[in-house]
Coordinates of N, CA and C in Angstrom, one line a residue:
Q1 N -30.2 43.7 59.1 CA -30.5 42.8 58.5 C -30.7 41.5 58.9
D2 N -31.4 40.6 58.8 CA -31.8 39.5 59.5 C -30.6 38.8 60.1
A3 N -29.4 38.3 59.1 CA -28.5 37.7 59.9 C -27.3 38.3 60.8
F4 N -27.6 40.0 60.5 CA -27.3 40.5 62.0 C -27.9 40.8 63.1
V5 N -29.5 40.0 63.1 CA -30.0 40.0 64.3 C -29.9 38.8 64.9
A6 N -29.7 37.8 64.0 CA -29.4 36.4 64.4 C -28.1 36.2 65.4
F7 N -27.3 36.6 64.4 CA -25.8 36.3 65.4 C -25.5 37.0 66.2
H8 N -25.9 38.0 66.5 CA -25.6 38.6 67.4 C -26.9 38.8 68.7
A9 N -26.6 38.1 69.6 CA -27.0 38.5 71.1 C -27.4 39.7 71.7
D10 N -26.3 40.3 72.0 CA -25.8 41.6 72.7 C -26.1 42.3 71.7
K11 N -26.7 43.1 71.3 CA -26.7 44.4 70.0 C -26.5 45.6 70.5
V12 N -26.8 45.8 71.7 CA -26.1 46.9 72.1 C -24.4 47.3 72.2
L13 N -24.2 45.8 72.6 CA -22.2 45.7 72.5 C -21.9 46.0 71.3
V14 N -22.7 45.1 70.5 CA -22.0 44.7 69.1 C -22.4 46.5 68.2
S15 N -23.3 47.2 68.4 CA -23.8 48.3 67.8 C -22.5 49.6 67.9
K16 N -21.8 49.6 69.3 CA -20.5 50.2 69.6 C -19.4 50.4 68.5
Y17 N -19.4 48.9 67.8 CA -18.5 48.6 66.6 C -19.0 49.2 65.4
L18 N -19.9 49.0 65.3 CA -20.3 49.7 64.1 C -20.3 50.7 63.3
K19 N -20.4 51.6 64.4 CA -20.4 53.2 63.9 C -19.1 54.0 63.3
P20 N -18.0 53.5 63.7 CA -16.8 53.5 62.7 C -17.0 52.7 61.5
L21 N -17.8 51.7 61.2 CA -17.9 51.1 59.6 C -18.9 51.8 59.1
Q22 N -19.6 52.5 60.0 CA -21.0 53.3 58.9 C -20.4 53.9 57.5
I23 N -20.5 53.9 56.3 CA -20.6 54.7 55.3 C -21.9 56.0 55.2
G24 N -22.7 55.5 55.2 CA -23.9 56.4 55.1 C -25.5 55.4 55.3
E25 N -26.1 56.8 55.0 CA -27.4 55.7 54.8 C -28.1 55.6 53.3
L26 N -29.1 54.9 53.3 CA -29.3 54.3 52.0 C -30.4 55.1 51.6
A27 N -30.6 55.6 50.8 CA -31.7 56.8 50.0 C -33.0 56.6 50.3
P28 N -33.7 57.3 50.6 CA -35.2 56.4 50.7 C -35.6 55.8 49.4
D29 N -35.2 55.8 48.0 CA -36.0 55.1 47.0 C -35.1 53.9 47.3
Q30 N -33.8 53.6 47.9 CA -33.2 52.5 47.8 C -34.0 51.8 48.4
T31 N -34.0 50.2 48.2 CA -34.5 49.1 48.8 C -33.2 48.7 49.8
S32 N -33.7 48.3 50.8 CA -32.7 47.4 51.8 C -33.0 45.7 51.3
I33 N -33.8 45.6 50.7 CA -33.8 44.0 50.6 C -33.3 43.4 49.0
E34 N -32.8 42.4 49.4 CA -31.8 41.9 48.3 C -33.2 41.5 47.2
P35 N -32.2 41.7 46.0 CA -33.5 41.3 44.9 C -33.4 40.2 44.9
T36 N -32.6 38.9 45.3 CA -33.5 37.4 44.8 C -34.3 37.2 46.4
K37 N -34.3 37.8 47.2 CA -35.1 38.0 48.3 C -36.6 38.0 48.1
N38 N -37.6 37.1 48.8 CA -39.3 37.8 48.5 C -39.7 39.0 49.7
E39 N -39.9 39.9 49.3 CA -40.1 41.1 50.0 C -41.3 40.5 51.2
I40 N -42.3 39.9 50.8 CA -43.1 39.3 51.6 C -43.1 38.2 52.4
L41 N -42.5 37.3 52.1 CA -41.7 36.2 52.9 C -40.7 36.8 54.1
V42 N -39.9 37.7 53.6 CA -38.8 38.5 54.6 C -40.0 38.7 55.9
K43 N -41.2 39.9 55.4 CA -41.6 40.8 56.2 C -42.2 39.1 57.2
D44 N -42.8 38.7 56.3 CA -43.8 37.3 57.4 C -42.9 36.5 58.7
F45 N -41.5 36.5 57.6 CA -40.8 35.6 59.1 C -40.0 36.7 60.3
R46 N -40.3 37.9 59.6 CA -40.2 39.2 60.5 C -40.8 39.1 61.7
E47 N -42.4 38.9 61.3 CA -43.4 39.0 62.1 C -43.2 37.5 62.8
L48 N -42.5 36.7 62.4 CA -43.0 35.6 63.3 C -42.0 35.3 64.3
R49 N -40.9 36.2 64.0 CA -39.6 36.5 64.9 C -40.1 37.4 66.0
A50 N -40.7 38.4 65.8 CA -41.0 39.2 67.0 C -42.1 38.8 67.4
T51 N -43.0 37.7 67.1 CA -44.5 37.1 68.0 C -43.2 36.2 68.9
I52 N -42.1 35.3 68.6 CA -41.5 34.4 68.9 C -40.9 35.1 70.5
E53 N -40.3 36.2 70.2 CA -39.4 36.9 71.0 C -40.6 37.5 72.2
K54 N -41.4 37.8 71.7 CA -42.6 38.4 72.6 C -43.0 37.1 73.6
M55 N -43.1 35.9 73.0 CA -43.8 34.6 73.8 C -42.7 34.5 75.1
G56 N -41.6 34.7 74.4 CA -40.1 34.2 75.4 C -39.5 33.2 75.1
L57 N -39.8 32.3 73.8 CA -39.4 31.0 73.0 C -38.0 31.1 72.9
L58 N -37.4 32.7 72.7 CA -36.2 32.7 72.6 C -35.1 32.3 74.4
E59 N -35.9 32.6 75.1 CA -35.0 32.5 76.5 C -35.1 31.5 77.1
P60 N -33.4 31.0 77.2 CA -33.2 29.5 77.8 C -33.7 29.3 78.7
N61 N -34.0 28.0 79.4 CA -34.6 28.2 80.5 C -33.2 27.3 81.3
Q62 N -32.4 27.8 82.4 CA -31.2 27.4 83.0 C -31.3 26.5 84.0
L63 N -32.6 26.3 84.5 CA -32.7 25.2 85.4 C -32.6 23.6 84.3
F64 N -33.0 24.0 83.2 CA -32.9 22.8 82.6 C -31.5 22.6 82.0
F65 N -30.7 23.2 81.9 CA -29.4 23.5 81.3 C -28.6 23.0 82.6
F66 N -28.8 23.3 83.6 CA -28.0 23.1 85.0 C -28.3 22.0 85.3
L67 N -29.8 21.3 85.0 CA -30.0 19.6 85.4 C -29.4 18.7 84.2
L68 N -29.3 19.3 83.3 CA -28.9 18.2 82.4 C -27.4 18.4 82.5
L69 N -26.4 19.3 83.2 CA -25.0 19.1 83.3 C -25.1 18.0 84.6
A70 N -26.1 18.8 85.7 CA -25.7 17.8 86.6 C -26.3 16.1 86.4
H71 N -26.7 15.9 85.6 CA -27.0 14.6 84.9 C -25.9 14.0 84.2
I72 N -25.3 14.9 83.8 CA -24.0 14.5 82.8 C -23.0 13.7 84.0
L73 N -22.7 14.8 84.5 CA -21.8 14.8 85.9 C -22.0 13.3 86.9
F74 N -23.4 13.2 86.7 CA -23.7 12.0 87.8 C -23.2 10.6 86.7
L75 N -24.0 11.0 85.7 CA -23.8 9.5 84.7 C -22.2 9.1 84.7
D76 N -21.2 10.2 84.2 CA -19.5 10.1 84.7 C -19.3 9.4 85.7
I77 N -20.2 9.9 86.8 CA -19.2 9.1 88.3 C -20.1 7.8 88.3
V78 N -21.0 7.9 87.8 CA -22.0 6.5 87.8 C -20.8 5.3 87.1
A79 N -20.4 5.7 86.0 CA -19.2 4.7 85.0 C -18.5 4.5 85.6
W80 N -17.5 5.6 86.5 CA -16.7 5.2 86.9 C -16.6 4.6 88.1
F81 N -17.9 4.6 88.9 CA -18.2 3.4 90.2 C -18.1 2.0 89.8
I82 N -18.7 1.5 88.5 CA -19.2 0.8 87.9 C -17.8 -0.3 87.9
L83 N -17.1 0.6 87.2 CA -15.3 0.1 87.3 C -15.1 -0.2 88.3
F84 N -14.6 0.9 89.3 CA -14.4 0.8 90.4 C -14.9 -0.3 91.4
Y85 N -15.8 -0.4 91.4 CA -16.5 -1.3 92.4 C -16.6 -2.5 91.9
F86 N -16.7 -2.6 90.7 CA -17.1 -4.4 90.3 C -16.2 -5.1 89.4
G87 N -15.1 -3.8 88.9 CA -13.9 -4.7 88.3 C -14.2 -4.0 86.8
T88 N -12.9 -4.5 86.2 CA -13.3 -4.5 84.6 C -13.3 -5.6 83.7
S89 N -14.1 -6.6 84.2 CA -14.5 -8.0 83.7 C -15.4 -7.5 82.7
L90 N -15.9 -7.9 81.8 CA -16.6 -7.3 80.4 C -17.8 -6.9 80.5
M91 N -18.9 -7.9 81.4 CA -19.9 -7.1 82.0 C -19.6 -5.7 82.4
P92 N -18.9 -6.0 83.4 CA -19.2 -3.9 84.3 C -18.7 -3.3 83.4
F93 N -17.4 -3.7 82.5 CA -16.5 -2.9 81.2 C -18.5 -2.7 80.0
V94 N -19.1 -3.7 79.6 CA -20.1 -3.1 78.6 C -20.7 -2.1 79.5
F95 N -21.7 -2.5 81.0 CA -22.6 -1.7 81.6 C -21.8 0.5 81.6
S96 N -20.6 0.5 82.3 CA -20.1 1.1 81.9 C -19.5 1.7 81.2
L97 N -20.0 1.5 80.1 CA -19.2 1.7 78.6 C -20.5 2.1 78.0
L98 N -21.8 1.8 78.2 CA -23.4 2.2 78.1 C -23.6 3.2 78.7
V99 N -23.4 3.5 80.3 CA -23.3 4.7 80.5 C -22.8 5.7 80.6
L100 N -21.7 5.7 80.1 CA -20.4 6.7 79.5 C -20.8 7.0 78.0
T101 N -21.3 6.0 77.5 CA -22.1 6.8 76.0 C -23.3 7.6 75.9
I102 N -24.2 7.1 76.8 CA -25.2 8.3 77.2 C -24.9 9.4 77.9
S103 N -24.1 9.6 78.5 CA -23.2 10.8 79.1 C -23.0 11.8 77.7
Q104 N -21.8 10.8 77.4 CA -21.1 11.5 76.0 C -22.0 12.5 75.1
V105 N -22.8 11.7 74.8 CA -23.9 12.3 73.3 C -24.9 13.4 74.6
Q106 N -24.8 13.0 75.5 CA -25.9 14.6 76.4 C -25.1 15.6 76.1
A107 N -23.6 15.4 76.8 CA -22.6 16.6 76.5 C -22.6 17.2 75.6
S108 N -22.2 16.4 74.2 CA -22.2 16.9 73.1 C -23.6 17.9 72.6
W109 N -24.8 17.5 73.3 CA -25.9 18.5 72.8 C -25.7 19.5 73.8
L110 N -25.3 19.5 74.8 CA -25.0 20.9 76.0 C -23.6 21.8 75.4
Q111 N -22.7 20.8 75.0 CA -21.6 21.7 74.5 C -22.4 22.5 73.0
H112 N -23.2 22.3 72.2 CA -23.6 22.7 71.3 C -25.0 23.5 71.5
D113 N -25.2 23.8 72.6 CA -25.9 24.6 72.9 C -25.2 26.1 73.3
L114 N -24.4 25.5 74.1 CA -23.4 26.4 74.7 C -22.3 27.0 73.4
G115 N -21.9 26.4 72.4 CA -21.5 27.1 71.4 C -22.2 27.9 70.8
H116 N -23.4 27.8 71.0 CA -24.4 29.0 69.8 C -24.6 30.2 71.1
L117 N -24.1 29.9 71.8 CA -24.1 31.0 73.3 C -25.2 31.0 73.3
S118 N -26.3 30.1 73.6 CA -27.5 30.5 73.8 C -28.0 29.9 75.4
V119 N -27.0 29.7 76.2 CA -27.4 29.4 77.5 C -27.4 30.5 78.0
F120 N -26.2 31.0 78.7 CA -26.4 32.4 79.4 C -26.0 33.9 78.7
R121 N -27.2 34.8 79.2 CA -27.0 35.9 78.5 C -25.5 36.8 78.3
K122 N -24.6 36.1 79.1 CA -23.5 36.8 79.0 C -22.5 35.8 78.3
T123 N -21.6 36.2 77.0 CA -20.8 35.4 76.2 C -20.0 34.7 76.9
K124 N -19.3 35.6 77.7 CA -18.4 35.0 79.2 C -18.4 33.1 79.4
W125 N -19.9 33.5 80.2 CA -20.3 32.2 80.6 C -20.5 31.3 79.9
N126 N -20.9 31.9 78.7 CA -21.1 30.4 77.5 C -19.9 29.7 77.2
H127 N -18.8 30.6 76.8 CA -17.7 30.5 76.5 C -17.1 29.2 77.7
L128 N -17.0 29.8 78.8 CA -16.4 29.2 80.0 C -16.9 27.9 80.0
L129 N -18.3 27.8 80.0 CA -18.6 26.6 80.5 C -18.7 25.6 78.9
H130 N -18.7 26.3 78.1 CA -18.4 25.6 76.7 C -17.3 24.7 76.9
K131 N -16.2 25.2 77.3 CA -14.5 24.8 77.3 C -14.7 23.5 78.7
F132 N -15.3 24.2 79.1 CA -15.6 22.9 80.6 C -15.9 21.4 79.4
V133 N -17.2 21.7 79.1 CA -18.0 20.7 79.2 C -17.1 20.0 77.7
M134 N -16.6 20.6 76.7 CA -16.1 20.3 75.6 C -14.8 19.6 75.9
C135 N -13.7 20.5 76.7 CA -12.4 20.0 76.9 C -12.1 18.9 77.9
H136 N -12.8 19.4 78.8 CA -12.6 18.4 80.1 C -13.8 17.1 80.0
L137 N -15.1 17.3 79.9 CA -15.8 16.2 79.7 C -16.1 15.2 78.5
I138 N -15.8 16.0 77.2 CA -16.0 15.2 76.0 C -14.4 14.7 75.6
G139 N -13.3 15.9 75.5 CA -12.1 15.9 75.5 C -11.6 15.9 74.5
A140 N -12.4 17.1 73.3 CA -12.2 17.8 72.7 C -12.3 19.2 72.7
S141 N -11.5 19.8 71.2 CA -11.3 21.1 71.5 C -12.3 22.0 71.2
A142 N -12.7 22.9 72.1 CA -13.6 23.6 71.9 C -13.0 24.5 70.8
K143 N -12.3 25.3 70.5 CA -11.6 26.4 69.6 C -11.9 25.4 68.0
W144 N -11.5 24.2 68.2 CA -11.6 23.4 66.7 C -13.2 23.3 66.4
W145 N -14.1 22.8 67.7 CA -15.9 22.9 67.2 C -16.2 24.2 66.9
T146 N -15.9 25.3 67.2 CA -16.4 26.5 66.9 C -16.0 26.7 65.4
L147 N -14.7 26.8 65.5 CA -14.5 26.9 63.7 C -14.8 26.6 62.8
L148 N -15.1 24.9 62.9 CA -15.9 24.2 61.9 C -17.4 24.1 62.4
H149 N -17.9 25.0 63.4 CA -19.5 24.6 63.6 C -19.9 26.0 62.5
S150 N -18.9 27.2 63.0 CA -19.3 28.2 62.5 C -19.1 28.5 60.7
Q151 N -17.9 27.4 60.3 CA -18.1 27.5 58.5 C -18.7 26.9 58.4
H152 N -19.9 25.6 59.3 CA -21.2 24.7 58.7 C -22.7 26.2 58.7
H153 N -22.1 27.0 59.7 CA -23.3 28.0 59.5 C -23.4 28.7 58.5
A154 N -22.4 28.7 58.3 CA -21.9 30.1 57.2 C -22.1 29.5 55.8
K155 N -21.9 28.4 55.4 CA -22.4 27.8 54.1 C -23.1 26.4 54.4
P156 N -24.2 26.5 55.1 CA -24.6 24.6 55.4 C -25.0 24.0 54.1
N157 N -24.5 22.7 54.3 CA -24.9 21.8 53.2 C -24.0 22.1 52.0
C158 N -23.1 23.1 51.9 CA -22.6 23.2 50.8 C -21.2 22.2 50.5
F159 N -21.1 21.6 49.2 CA -19.9 20.9 49.1 C -18.6 21.4 49.2
H160 N -17.6 20.9 50.0 CA -16.3 21.7 49.8 C -16.5 23.0 50.6
K161 N -17.3 23.5 51.2 CA -17.4 24.2 52.2 C -18.3 24.1 53.7
D162 N -18.9 23.6 53.6 CA -19.2 23.1 54.8 C -18.6 21.9 55.1
P163 N -17.5 21.9 56.0 CA -17.3 20.5 57.2 C -17.8 19.4 57.4
D164 N -19.2 20.0 57.6 CA -19.9 18.5 58.5 C -20.2 17.6 57.3
I165 N -20.2 18.1 55.8 CA -20.6 17.2 54.9 C -19.0 17.1 54.0
D166 N -18.2 17.0 54.8 CA -16.9 16.7 53.9 C -16.3 15.2 53.8
M167 N -17.1 14.4 54.8 CA -17.1 12.8 54.3 C -17.6 12.5 53.4
H168 N -18.6 12.8 52.8 CA -19.8 12.5 52.1 C -19.1 11.6 50.6
P169 N -17.8 12.3 49.9 CA -17.7 10.9 49.0 C -17.0 9.8 49.2
F170 N -16.5 9.9 50.4 CA -16.4 8.5 51.5 C -17.8 7.8 51.8
L171 N -18.4 8.4 52.4 CA -19.5 7.3 53.0 C -20.8 7.8 52.1
F172 N -21.4 8.9 51.9 CA -22.0 9.6 51.0 C -22.7 10.2 50.2
T173 N -23.7 10.2 49.2 CA -23.8 11.0 48.5 C -25.3 11.8 48.2
L174 N -25.2 12.8 48.2 CA -26.5 13.8 48.8 C -26.5 14.2 46.9
G175 N -28.1 13.6 46.5 CA -28.6 14.1 45.1 C -28.0 13.7 44.2
K176 N -28.2 14.1 42.8 CA -27.7 13.3 41.7 C -26.7 14.3 41.3
K177 N -26.5 15.6 41.7 CA -25.6 16.2 41.1 C -23.9 15.7 41.7
F178 N -24.2 15.3 42.9 CA -22.8 15.3 43.3 C -22.5 13.3 43.3
S179 N -23.5 12.6 42.7 CA -23.7 11.4 42.3 C -22.8 11.1 41.1
V180 N -23.1 12.0 40.1 CA -22.5 12.2 38.4 C -21.4 12.6 38.8
E181 N -21.0 13.7 40.3 CA -19.4 13.6 40.1 C -18.6 12.8 40.7
L182 N -19.4 11.8 41.4 CA -18.3 11.0 41.9 C -18.5 9.8 40.9
G183 N -19.2 9.9 40.3 CA -19.5 8.5 39.1 C -18.1 8.9 38.1
I184 N -17.8 10.1 37.8 CA -17.0 10.8 37.1 C -15.8 10.7 37.1
K185 N -15.6 10.8 38.7 CA -14.0 10.5 39.4 C -14.0 9.3 39.4
K186 N -14.5 8.6 39.1 CA -14.6 6.8 39.8 C -14.3 6.3 40.9
K187 N -15.2 7.5 42.2 CA -15.1 7.3 43.5 C -16.4 6.8 44.2
K188 N -16.7 6.2 43.0 CA -18.0 5.7 44.2 C -17.8 3.8 44.5
Y189 N -17.2 4.3 45.8 CA -16.8 2.8 46.4 C -17.5 2.4 47.2
M190 N -18.6 3.2 47.9 CA -19.8 2.5 48.8 C -21.2 2.5 48.4
P191 N -21.4 1.0 49.0 CA -22.7 1.3 48.4 C -23.9 1.9 48.7
Y192 N -23.8 3.4 48.1 CA -24.8 4.8 48.1 C -26.2 3.9 48.1
N193 N -26.8 3.3 47.5 CA -28.2 2.8 47.1 C -28.6 2.2 49.1
H194 N -27.8 2.0 49.4 CA -28.3 1.3 51.1 C -27.9 2.4 52.0
Q195 N -27.5 3.5 51.3 CA -27.1 4.6 52.7 C -27.9 5.0 53.9
H196 N -28.8 4.8 53.5 CA -29.9 5.1 54.9 C -29.7 4.0 55.5
K197 N -29.1 2.7 55.2 CA -29.4 2.0 56.1 C -27.9 2.4 57.2
Y198 N -27.2 3.1 56.9 CA -25.7 3.0 57.5 C -25.7 4.5 57.9
F199 N -26.2 5.4 57.8 CA -25.9 6.9 57.8 C -25.7 7.0 59.7
F200 N -26.6 6.5 60.5 CA -26.4 6.5 61.6 C -25.1 6.5 62.5
I201 N -24.0 5.8 61.8 CA -22.5 5.9 62.2 C -22.2 7.0 62.2
S202 N -22.1 7.7 61.3 CA -21.6 9.1 61.3 C -22.1 9.6 62.5

């Protein structure tokens, strides 16, 4: 299935664990397409994926990720050096904060790619570097992020199921259904008509 192909990078490895789970083969007259899916659309997307794979667009550029990590480490050292050399007065502190903020944002995107196991061919190397970036450079838990982000991809943008939008009743409202729900519960405290102006703070 498409979900299996998308979520398993090493298909040879995982296929070994599938054999004991096999119940049987579908009869020739049974379709493997879910009734709710458009068969033509599925075929088009599979052809598109095959074309993308042939073009090598799913192959990561490891030099890019190496330079990104080096860039992050360099900015961390610069931020520390500013405070070490110039002291902790207001201006050095602000410049150090600015440099460190850029470093942290870049690190968060790098850990995202590592968390998706999309940098190295071997899962082990992705996990090791993910832990280094997430735990040592950002200062958060790699396991915590992996759990929440997996839930996000399992049910993206589903209220009460996607942890990425759990904050929405307090800061945002999405669509007519959620607005009505919050209105009924008398929880509409934020100026949702102006949420487009403050969404970036989340």
